[in-house]
Amino acid sequence: MASLYKKPIVVTDPKTGEKVKKKSRKWWGRYRDAMGREKRVPLAGDKAAAQAMLNDLVRRVELERAGRLDPFEEHLKRPFTEHIDEFEQHLKDKGNSAQHVFEVAARVRKIARGCKWKSISDISASEVQRYLGARRDKGLGRQTSNHYLRAIKQFSRWLVRDRRYHDDPLIHVAMLNVKVDRRHDRRALSDEEFALLVEAAMEGKRVVKISGPDRAIMYILSAWTGYRRSELGSLTKRSLRLDDDPPTITVAAAYSKRKRQDTQVLHRVVVERLREWLEDKRALAADALLFPVSAKIPGGVDRRTSKMMRADLKAARKKWIAAAKTPEEKAEREQSDFLKYQNDLGLFADFHSNRHTFITNLEHVGVTPGKAQSLARHCDIRLTMGVYTHIGLNDQKTAIELLPPPPVLRPSKKAPPSNGQAGGNGADPANGQVLHKQQLDALWAQLPEQVKTALLASVQVNPENGKGGQRS
């Protein structure tokens, strides 16, 4: 049965400084909810007012038991901003990074303000689409638009799961196809471009407060580990195990994008370069950041790594053009997009491109897609192969030339060769087959292991005679 009571509390006596027991100023109410669970809530200082409030609570319980009360009514009365604040706290409690929580909550707030929502019952799919459409008309990219939509859909799902609203009004709203509006797609650097980039960095002055040698080793580590800027920004001397077999480098789970401890094996030459670079870092403490370039890491500061890449690429390209031996060669180099920050296809070579270079080089040396996905630390192999792996025309040419040759075009039976021998024009099938096998052997030796595996899976080739077999 519902009842009022004064809650016992402990306070400090201002005269003696001792702890004493007293009764609360407010009346409290004790009652059972629709599920039979005991509830105790503060009400009012006036007993009559407190009794009236308790009676209202009991009446609501009776209506709920009778199925005549909307369980979401209280949430619908609350300001929209309160729900966003609690959603933001929910994201923090899940262990998301501070940056992620800030970005998601900020996007939800922008949409709510833009749509002028006051209550969660105001959420409308058509209003979200209209708001984002207007933003895109003013220059917002499709990818960024999808980030906003993803945030508000996450908020809408949370309202339902947290029993604040009866259904999700945004469940059917689909993401936009970003392939038709790519704003900042990246490319992988060629071996020659990367070598000239590192050389330019080593010879260059400070850019965004980062020395040339530091920039060079950052480029090398990114292109040989696939680590992102913030992951490199978390590294300390303790992250390096150069004397282990094999030598490794580790990013702590707190700073890895996928929230797992990521350990990458280091190439032996990368180890040598690191040892040389660390000679000048002896005074650096073991726990000090090697590359304080990301504010996501305590002690780090956001540095515009794209700006330093742009500066080093520009310097490398200038030197490369100046090294031309003839006016014709110089003119040709000036017309090319070699070492350009943005090439003729609109692809960028910013700092994250070094990760693209890492994954593309894995494909070039024949690493299987599964292993490449693991080394790239991707959850979806489509991201590894479709976005980060860049195959050039030369790679395609090598693969195409490895395919079995088409059959020899023989004359019709109605018009046999005058000498009565097949291939009287010198195109003897047997000799032709030997020639094709020699070509195949040479091309097969040049092909990356990954391409060999893919071709053998689709076309069975008999190594004894080189003839194309049945398709699997």
Short mmCIF file of C-alpha atoms in Angstrom, two decimals:
data_model
loop_
_atom_site.label_atom_id
_atom_site.label_comp_id
_atom_site.label_asym_id
_atom_site.label_seq_id
_atom_site.Cartn_x
_atom_site.Cartn_y
_atom_site.Cartn_z
CA MET A 1 0.00 0.00 0.00
CA ALA A 2 1.29 3.48 -0.84
CA SER A 3 2.48 5.65 2.05
CA LEU A 4 4.33 8.85 2.91
CA TYR A 5 7.39 9.04 5.13
CA LYS A 6 10.27 11.31 6.06
CA LYS A 7 13.57 9.87 4.92
CA PRO A 8 16.26 9.57 7.63
CA ILE A 9 19.38 11.54 6.69
CA VAL A 10 22.74 12.27 8.30
CA VAL A 11 23.92 15.88 8.53
CA THR A 12 26.73 17.75 10.24
CA ASP A 13 25.76 19.85 13.28
CA PRO A 14 27.14 23.35 12.55
CA LYS A 15 27.75 24.00 16.26
CA THR A 16 29.50 20.78 17.29
CA GLY A 17 30.72 19.51 13.90
CA GLU A 18 29.37 16.07 14.74
CA LYS A 19 27.26 13.86 12.50
CA VAL A 20 23.63 13.73 13.62
CA LYS A 21 20.53 11.96 12.30
CA LYS A 22 17.59 14.02 11.09
CA LYS A 23 14.49 13.67 8.96
CA SER A 24 14.46 14.90 5.36
CA ARG A 25 12.77 18.21 4.62
CA LYS A 26 10.73 16.65 1.84
CA TRP A 27 8.15 13.96 2.20
CA TRP A 28 8.93 10.76 0.34
CA GLY A 29 6.46 8.34 -1.20
CA ARG A 30 6.57 4.55 -1.13
CA TYR A 31 4.48 2.60 -3.68
CA ARG A 32 4.64 -0.37 -6.08
CA ASP A 33 4.79 0.02 -9.86
CA ALA A 34 2.84 -1.97 -12.45
CA MET A 35 5.40 -4.79 -12.22
CA GLY A 36 5.04 -5.02 -8.43
CA ARG A 37 8.45 -3.47 -7.72
CA GLU A 38 8.73 -1.13 -4.73
CA LYS A 39 9.52 2.46 -5.64
CA ARG A 40 10.63 5.27 -3.31
CA VAL A 41 10.55 8.83 -4.65
CA PRO A 42 10.97 12.35 -3.18
CA LEU A 43 7.76 14.39 -3.39
CA ALA A 44 7.23 17.76 -1.63
CA GLY A 45 7.83 19.59 1.64
CA ASP A 46 4.11 20.11 2.17
CA LYS A 47 2.40 16.92 3.29
CA ALA A 48 -0.87 17.61 1.47
CA ALA A 49 0.95 18.33 -1.77
CA ALA A 50 3.09 15.23 -1.29
CA GLN A 51 -0.03 13.10 -0.76
CA ALA A 52 -1.59 14.47 -3.95
CA MET A 53 1.58 13.68 -5.91
CA LEU A 54 1.66 10.15 -4.49
CA ASN A 55 -2.01 9.66 -5.40
CA ASP A 56 -1.18 10.63 -9.01
CA LEU A 57 1.60 8.05 -9.12
CA VAL A 58 -0.71 5.34 -7.79
CA ARG A 59 -3.38 6.31 -10.34
CA ARG A 60 -0.85 6.04 -13.18
CA VAL A 61 0.13 2.56 -11.99
CA GLU A 62 -3.51 1.47 -12.04
CA LEU A 63 -4.00 2.86 -15.57
CA GLU A 64 -0.85 1.10 -16.75
CA ARG A 65 -2.04 -2.20 -15.29
CA ALA A 66 -5.33 -1.73 -17.12
CA GLY A 67 -3.48 -1.07 -20.38
CA ARG A 68 -4.79 2.46 -20.64
CA LEU A 69 -1.52 4.36 -20.09
CA ASP A 70 1.08 5.27 -22.71
CA PRO A 71 4.40 4.01 -21.26
CA PHE A 72 6.27 6.62 -23.32
CA GLU A 73 4.22 9.61 -22.15
CA GLU A 74 6.79 10.92 -19.68
CA HIS A 75 9.59 10.75 -22.24
CA LEU A 76 7.49 12.59 -24.82
CA LYS A 77 7.04 15.50 -22.39
CA ARG A 78 10.78 15.95 -21.84
CA PRO A 79 12.81 18.46 -23.91
CA PHE A 80 14.62 17.00 -26.91
CA THR A 81 17.95 18.32 -25.62
CA GLU A 82 17.71 16.18 -22.47
CA HIS A 83 17.47 13.03 -24.56
CA ILE A 84 20.54 14.06 -26.58
CA ASP A 85 22.51 14.71 -23.38
CA GLU A 86 21.62 11.25 -22.06
CA PHE A 87 22.39 9.65 -25.44
CA GLU A 88 25.82 11.32 -25.31
CA GLN A 89 26.38 9.86 -21.84
CA HIS A 90 25.30 6.45 -23.16
CA LEU A 91 28.00 6.65 -25.85
CA LYS A 92 30.61 7.54 -23.23
CA ASP A 93 29.52 4.67 -20.98
CA LYS A 94 30.00 2.25 -23.89
CA GLY A 95 33.69 3.16 -23.98
CA ASN A 96 33.72 5.15 -27.22
CA SER A 97 36.53 7.64 -27.71
CA ALA A 98 35.90 11.24 -26.67
CA GLN A 99 36.29 12.35 -30.29
CA HIS A 100 33.69 9.85 -31.54
CA VAL A 101 31.20 10.80 -28.82
CA PHE A 102 31.63 14.50 -29.55
CA GLU A 103 31.19 14.08 -33.32
CA VAL A 104 28.08 11.87 -33.11
CA ALA A 105 26.34 14.04 -30.49
CA ALA A 106 27.20 17.24 -32.38
CA ARG A 107 25.66 15.86 -35.58
CA VAL A 108 22.47 14.87 -33.78
CA ARG A 109 22.22 18.34 -32.22
CA LYS A 110 22.71 20.04 -35.61
CA ILE A 111 19.94 17.99 -37.22
CA ALA A 112 17.58 18.57 -34.27
CA ARG A 113 18.18 22.34 -34.42
CA GLY A 114 17.89 22.39 -38.21
CA CYS A 115 14.56 20.52 -38.10
CA LYS A 116 13.37 22.55 -35.05
CA TRP A 117 12.43 19.47 -33.04
CA LYS A 118 11.16 20.06 -29.50
CA SER A 119 10.05 16.53 -28.61
CA ILE A 120 11.19 13.09 -29.73
CA SER A 121 7.73 12.65 -31.26
CA ASP A 122 8.74 15.33 -33.79
CA ILE A 123 11.37 13.09 -35.41
CA SER A 124 10.46 12.67 -39.07
CA ALA A 125 12.24 10.84 -41.88
CA SER A 126 11.10 13.36 -44.49
CA GLU A 127 12.40 16.27 -42.40
CA VAL A 128 15.80 14.60 -42.00
CA GLN A 129 16.03 14.00 -45.74
CA ARG A 130 14.92 17.57 -46.48
CA TYR A 131 17.47 19.03 -44.05
CA LEU A 132 20.37 16.96 -45.42
CA GLY A 133 19.29 17.66 -48.99
CA ALA A 134 19.43 21.40 -48.32
CA ARG A 135 22.89 21.00 -46.76
CA ARG A 136 24.10 19.09 -49.83
CA ASP A 137 22.77 21.86 -52.08
CA LYS A 138 25.10 24.20 -50.19
CA GLY A 139 28.14 21.98 -50.74
CA LEU A 140 27.94 19.20 -48.15
CA GLY A 141 29.44 16.01 -49.60
CA ARG A 142 27.51 12.76 -49.78
CA GLN A 143 29.98 11.03 -47.49
CA THR A 144 29.56 13.71 -44.81
CA SER A 145 25.79 13.64 -45.33
CA ASN A 146 25.89 9.90 -44.62
CA HIS A 147 27.85 10.56 -41.41
CA TYR A 148 25.04 12.87 -40.24
CA LEU A 149 22.36 10.36 -41.22
CA ARG A 150 24.23 7.54 -39.47
CA ALA A 151 24.37 9.59 -36.26
CA ILE A 152 20.66 10.48 -36.18
CA LYS A 153 19.68 6.88 -37.05
CA GLN A 154 21.83 5.65 -34.17
CA PHE A 155 20.06 8.11 -31.85
CA SER A 156 16.65 7.01 -33.11
CA ARG A 157 17.48 3.32 -32.54
CA TRP A 158 18.66 4.11 -29.01
CA LEU A 159 15.34 5.81 -28.19
CA VAL A 160 13.51 2.57 -29.01
CA ARG A 161 15.97 0.26 -27.26
CA ASP A 162 15.92 2.44 -24.13
CA ARG A 163 12.11 2.31 -24.09
CA ARG A 164 11.73 6.04 -24.70
CA TYR A 165 9.73 5.77 -27.92
CA HIS A 166 7.51 3.12 -29.47
CA ASP A 167 9.14 2.78 -32.90
CA ASP A 168 12.02 3.99 -35.07
CA PRO A 169 10.78 6.52 -37.66
CA LEU A 170 14.15 6.53 -39.46
CA ILE A 171 14.60 2.78 -39.89
CA HIS A 172 13.84 2.87 -43.63
CA VAL A 173 16.04 5.87 -44.52
CA ALA A 174 18.92 4.60 -46.68
CA MET A 175 22.44 5.93 -47.06
CA LEU A 176 23.44 7.72 -50.27
CA ASN A 177 25.70 6.14 -52.87
CA VAL A 178 29.00 7.91 -52.24
CA LYS A 179 30.67 6.42 -55.32
CA VAL A 180 29.02 9.05 -57.50
CA ASP A 181 30.32 11.88 -55.32
CA ARG A 182 33.79 11.07 -54.07
CA ARG A 183 35.36 14.20 -52.60
CA HIS A 184 38.69 12.95 -51.32
CA ASP A 185 39.58 9.54 -52.70
CA ARG A 186 43.21 8.62 -52.25
CA ARG A 187 45.84 6.87 -54.31
CA ALA A 188 48.85 4.72 -53.55
CA LEU A 189 52.30 6.11 -54.27
CA SER A 190 54.60 4.27 -56.67
CA ASP A 191 57.97 3.02 -55.39
CA GLU A 192 59.79 5.84 -57.17
CA GLU A 193 57.40 8.49 -55.86
CA PHE A 194 57.77 7.22 -52.30
CA ALA A 195 61.57 7.17 -52.48
CA LEU A 196 61.64 10.76 -53.75
CA LEU A 197 59.12 11.80 -51.07
CA VAL A 198 61.32 10.45 -48.27
CA GLU A 199 64.39 12.07 -49.82
CA ALA A 200 62.63 15.45 -49.99
CA ALA A 201 61.53 15.14 -46.36
CA MET A 202 65.06 14.34 -45.19
CA GLU A 203 66.37 17.43 -46.99
CA GLY A 204 63.47 19.70 -46.03
CA LYS A 205 62.92 22.23 -43.28
CA ARG A 206 60.34 21.92 -40.52
CA VAL A 207 56.73 21.72 -41.68
CA VAL A 208 53.87 22.07 -39.14
CA LYS A 209 56.61 21.97 -36.46
CA ILE A 210 57.81 18.51 -37.55
CA SER A 211 61.42 18.06 -38.62
CA GLY A 212 62.38 16.50 -41.95
CA PRO A 213 63.83 13.27 -40.48
CA ASP A 214 60.73 12.85 -38.29
CA ARG A 215 58.47 13.26 -41.32
CA ALA A 216 60.54 10.75 -43.30
CA ILE A 217 60.33 8.05 -40.62
CA MET A 218 56.58 8.72 -40.23
CA TYR A 219 56.09 8.13 -43.95
CA ILE A 220 58.12 4.92 -43.79
CA LEU A 221 56.29 3.55 -40.74
CA SER A 222 52.89 4.37 -42.20
CA ALA A 223 53.71 2.76 -45.58
CA TRP A 224 55.22 -0.37 -44.00
CA THR A 225 52.73 -0.92 -41.16
CA GLY A 226 49.52 0.70 -42.43
CA TYR A 227 49.17 2.64 -39.18
CA ARG A 228 46.93 5.69 -39.27
CA ARG A 229 47.97 9.16 -38.10
CA SER A 230 46.42 8.84 -34.62
CA GLU A 231 47.90 5.35 -34.21
CA LEU A 232 51.37 6.62 -35.09
CA GLY A 233 50.71 9.52 -32.72
CA SER A 234 50.28 7.09 -29.82
CA LEU A 235 53.67 5.38 -30.23
CA THR A 236 56.41 5.58 -27.61
CA LYS A 237 59.75 3.82 -27.29
CA ARG A 238 57.93 1.14 -25.29
CA SER A 239 55.83 0.42 -28.40
CA LEU A 240 58.94 -0.79 -30.25
CA ARG A 241 60.36 -4.29 -29.78
CA LEU A 242 63.24 -4.05 -32.22
CA ASP A 243 65.31 -6.84 -30.62
CA ASP A 244 62.51 -9.42 -30.67
CA ASP A 245 62.34 -12.17 -33.27
CA PRO A 246 60.48 -11.02 -35.26
CA PRO A 247 60.78 -7.31 -34.38
CA THR A 248 57.39 -5.68 -33.79
CA ILE A 249 55.60 -2.41 -33.17
CA THR A 250 52.39 -2.20 -31.11
CA VAL A 251 49.48 0.23 -30.85
CA ALA A 252 47.55 0.00 -27.57
CA ALA A 253 43.86 -0.96 -27.78
CA ALA A 254 42.81 2.47 -26.50
CA TYR A 255 44.32 4.13 -29.58
CA SER A 256 43.58 1.53 -32.26
CA LYS A 257 40.61 2.33 -34.49
CA ARG A 258 39.12 -1.12 -33.89
CA LYS A 259 39.80 -0.92 -30.10
CA ARG A 260 42.15 -3.89 -30.05
CA GLN A 261 45.85 -4.09 -29.33
CA ASP A 262 47.45 -4.13 -32.77
CA THR A 263 50.93 -5.57 -33.16
CA GLN A 264 52.61 -5.38 -36.56
CA VAL A 265 55.79 -7.18 -37.61
CA LEU A 266 58.48 -4.81 -38.87
CA HIS A 267 60.49 -5.23 -42.08
CA ARG A 268 64.19 -5.70 -41.31
CA VAL A 269 65.15 -2.57 -43.28
CA VAL A 270 62.50 -0.55 -41.44
CA VAL A 271 64.13 -1.72 -38.20
CA GLU A 272 67.48 -0.41 -39.47
CA ARG A 273 65.93 2.95 -40.36
CA LEU A 274 64.30 3.15 -36.94
CA ARG A 275 67.56 2.42 -35.15
CA GLU A 276 69.30 5.18 -37.11
CA TRP A 277 66.51 7.63 -36.34
CA LEU A 278 66.41 6.72 -32.62
CA GLU A 279 70.08 7.62 -32.27
CA ASP A 280 68.99 11.26 -32.12
CA LYS A 281 66.15 10.46 -29.67
CA ARG A 282 68.21 9.10 -26.77
CA ALA A 283 67.12 11.91 -24.47
CA LEU A 284 63.45 11.13 -25.11
CA ALA A 285 61.76 9.37 -22.17
CA ALA A 286 60.48 5.83 -22.72
CA ASP A 287 56.86 6.93 -22.27
CA ALA A 288 57.13 10.14 -24.30
CA LEU A 289 55.29 10.30 -27.60
CA LEU A 290 57.54 9.74 -30.61
CA PHE A 291 55.17 11.60 -32.94
CA PRO A 292 52.83 13.95 -30.99
CA VAL A 293 50.65 14.68 -34.03
CA SER A 294 47.15 13.79 -32.80
CA ALA A 295 45.03 15.50 -30.15
CA LYS A 296 43.18 12.20 -29.67
CA ILE A 297 46.23 11.06 -27.69
CA PRO A 298 46.98 12.62 -24.26
CA GLY A 299 49.94 14.94 -24.75
CA GLY A 300 49.44 15.14 -28.52
CA VAL A 301 48.56 18.15 -30.67
CA ASP A 302 46.70 17.96 -33.97
CA ARG A 303 49.20 18.50 -36.78
CA ARG A 304 48.15 18.90 -40.40
CA THR A 305 49.92 15.87 -41.79
CA SER A 306 48.31 16.51 -45.17
CA LYS A 307 50.11 19.85 -45.26
CA MET A 308 53.50 18.24 -44.65
CA MET A 309 52.83 15.61 -47.35
CA ARG A 310 51.83 18.35 -49.77
CA ALA A 311 55.02 20.32 -49.00
CA ASP A 312 57.32 17.30 -49.40
CA LEU A 313 55.60 16.15 -52.59
CA LYS A 314 55.95 19.64 -54.04
CA ALA A 315 59.66 19.75 -53.19
CA ALA A 316 60.23 16.25 -54.59
CA ARG A 317 58.39 17.07 -57.82
CA LYS A 318 60.34 20.32 -58.29
CA LYS A 319 63.65 18.47 -57.91
CA TRP A 320 62.48 15.66 -60.22
CA ILE A 321 61.50 18.10 -62.97
CA ALA A 322 64.78 20.00 -62.60
CA ALA A 323 66.70 16.73 -63.07
CA ALA A 324 65.38 16.31 -66.64
CA LYS A 325 68.26 16.00 -69.12
CA THR A 326 66.61 17.62 -72.13
CA PRO A 327 64.03 20.37 -72.69
CA GLU A 328 61.70 17.77 -74.18
CA GLU A 329 61.99 15.54 -71.12
CA LYS A 330 61.43 18.53 -68.83
CA ALA A 331 58.29 19.52 -70.73
CA GLU A 332 57.02 15.94 -70.53
CA ARG A 333 57.62 15.81 -66.78
CA GLU A 334 55.84 19.11 -66.25
CA GLN A 335 52.78 17.71 -68.05
CA SER A 336 52.68 14.52 -65.96
CA ASP A 337 50.95 14.13 -62.59
CA PHE A 338 53.93 12.29 -61.08
CA LEU A 339 54.37 13.34 -57.41
CA LYS A 340 51.36 15.65 -57.54
CA TYR A 341 49.28 15.99 -54.38
CA GLN A 342 46.17 15.55 -56.54
CA ASN A 343 46.58 13.63 -59.78
CA ASP A 344 44.69 13.95 -63.07
CA LEU A 345 42.01 11.52 -61.85
CA GLY A 346 41.30 13.68 -58.81
CA LEU A 347 42.93 11.23 -56.38
CA PHE A 348 44.87 12.64 -53.43
CA ALA A 349 48.25 11.72 -51.97
CA ASP A 350 47.80 12.89 -48.38
CA PHE A 351 49.21 11.20 -45.28
CA HIS A 352 46.52 8.51 -45.25
CA SER A 353 47.65 7.55 -48.77
CA ASN A 354 50.62 5.84 -47.15
CA ARG A 355 48.15 3.31 -45.73
CA HIS A 356 46.82 2.79 -49.26
CA THR A 357 50.41 2.29 -50.41
CA PHE A 358 50.95 -0.35 -47.71
CA ILE A 359 47.87 -2.37 -48.66
CA THR A 360 48.47 -2.03 -52.41
CA ASN A 361 52.06 -3.23 -52.00
CA LEU A 362 50.79 -6.30 -50.12
CA GLU A 363 48.78 -7.19 -53.22
CA HIS A 364 51.73 -6.53 -55.50
CA VAL A 365 53.93 -9.05 -53.66
CA GLY A 366 51.23 -11.73 -53.81
CA VAL A 367 49.77 -11.61 -50.29
CA THR A 368 46.38 -13.36 -50.28
CA PRO A 369 43.27 -11.20 -49.76
CA GLY A 370 42.64 -12.79 -46.36
CA LYS A 371 46.13 -12.02 -45.10
CA ALA A 372 45.97 -8.52 -46.56
CA GLN A 373 42.71 -7.92 -44.70
CA SER A 374 44.33 -9.09 -41.45
CA LEU A 375 47.42 -6.91 -41.93
CA ALA A 376 45.26 -3.94 -42.87
CA ARG A 377 43.14 -4.58 -39.74
CA HIS A 378 39.88 -4.28 -41.67
CA CYS A 379 36.63 -5.90 -40.54
CA ASP A 380 35.37 -6.12 -44.13
CA ILE A 381 37.51 -7.55 -46.94
CA ARG A 382 35.56 -5.42 -49.43
CA LEU A 383 37.17 -2.35 -47.87
CA THR A 384 40.63 -3.90 -48.23
CA MET A 385 40.21 -4.94 -51.86
CA GLY A 386 37.77 -2.31 -53.12
CA VAL A 387 39.04 0.92 -51.55
CA TYR A 388 42.62 0.45 -50.40
CA THR A 389 44.03 -1.83 -53.10
CA HIS A 390 44.97 0.06 -56.27
CA ILE A 391 45.74 -2.02 -59.38
CA GLY A 392 47.39 -0.25 -62.30
CA LEU A 393 47.17 -1.00 -66.02
CA ASN A 394 50.55 -2.76 -65.98
CA ASP A 395 49.28 -5.18 -63.31
CA GLN A 396 46.17 -5.84 -65.38
CA LYS A 397 48.27 -6.30 -68.54
CA THR A 398 50.41 -8.96 -66.84
CA ALA A 399 47.34 -10.82 -65.63
CA ILE A 400 45.55 -10.67 -69.00
CA GLU A 401 48.60 -11.88 -70.91
CA LEU A 402 48.76 -14.93 -68.65
CA LEU A 403 45.35 -16.15 -69.84
CA PRO A 404 45.44 -19.16 -72.23
CA PRO A 405 45.64 -18.04 -75.90
CA PRO A 406 42.62 -18.37 -78.20
CA PRO A 407 42.60 -21.28 -80.68
CA VAL A 408 44.45 -20.97 -83.99
CA LEU A 409 42.17 -19.79 -86.79
CA ARG A 410 42.18 -22.84 -89.11
CA PRO A 411 41.00 -22.67 -92.74
CA SER A 412 37.59 -24.13 -93.57
CA LYS A 413 37.44 -27.83 -94.49
CA LYS A 414 36.00 -26.81 -97.86
CA ALA A 415 39.23 -25.04 -98.69
CA PRO A 416 42.15 -27.11 -97.33
CA PRO A 417 45.71 -25.82 -97.72
CA SER A 418 47.18 -26.50 -101.15
CA ASN A 419 50.01 -28.64 -99.72
CA GLY A 420 47.57 -30.76 -97.77
CA GLN A 421 49.19 -29.97 -94.40
CA ALA A 422 47.57 -28.20 -91.53
CA GLY A 423 49.19 -24.88 -90.86
CA GLY A 424 50.80 -24.64 -94.30
CA ASN A 425 51.26 -20.93 -93.75
CA GLY A 426 53.73 -21.63 -90.97
CA ALA A 427 51.18 -21.55 -88.15
CA ASP A 428 51.64 -25.20 -87.22
CA PRO A 429 49.48 -25.92 -84.15
CA ALA A 430 52.21 -27.93 -82.46
CA ASN A 431 54.85 -25.25 -82.98
CA GLY A 432 52.34 -22.61 -82.03
CA GLN A 433 51.60 -24.44 -78.80
CA VAL A 434 55.30 -24.61 -77.88
CA LEU A 435 55.59 -20.88 -78.52
CA HIS A 436 52.57 -20.16 -76.30
CA LYS A 437 53.96 -22.30 -73.51
CA GLN A 438 57.24 -20.39 -73.56
CA GLN A 439 55.34 -17.14 -73.35
CA LEU A 440 53.21 -18.44 -70.50
CA ASP A 441 56.24 -19.66 -68.55
CA ALA A 442 57.88 -16.23 -68.81
CA LEU A 443 54.73 -14.38 -67.85
CA TRP A 444 53.90 -16.80 -65.03
CA ALA A 445 57.26 -16.09 -63.39
CA GLN A 446 56.50 -12.35 -63.36
CA LEU A 447 53.00 -12.62 -61.92
CA PRO A 448 52.26 -11.93 -58.20
CA GLU A 449 51.22 -14.99 -56.22
CA GLN A 450 47.79 -13.53 -55.54
CA VAL A 451 47.01 -13.21 -59.24
CA LYS A 452 48.30 -16.76 -59.87
CA THR A 453 45.96 -18.08 -57.17
CA ALA A 454 42.99 -16.22 -58.62
CA LEU A 455 43.67 -17.42 -62.17
CA LEU A 456 44.22 -21.03 -61.16
CA ALA A 457 40.94 -20.93 -59.27
CA SER A 458 39.06 -19.98 -62.44
CA VAL A 459 41.10 -21.68 -65.19
CA GLN A 460 42.83 -25.03 -64.66
CA VAL A 461 46.13 -25.09 -66.53
CA ASN A 462 47.94 -28.36 -67.24
CA PRO A 463 51.62 -27.70 -66.41
CA GLU A 464 52.72 -30.56 -68.70
CA ASN A 465 51.37 -29.18 -71.96
CA GLY A 466 50.14 -25.66 -71.15
CA LYS A 467 46.65 -26.32 -72.60
CA GLY A 468 43.69 -24.48 -71.15
CA GLY A 469 41.45 -26.95 -69.33
CA GLN A 470 37.81 -26.80 -68.30
CA ARG A 471 36.58 -23.80 -66.31
CA SER A 472 35.82 -24.63 -62.72
#
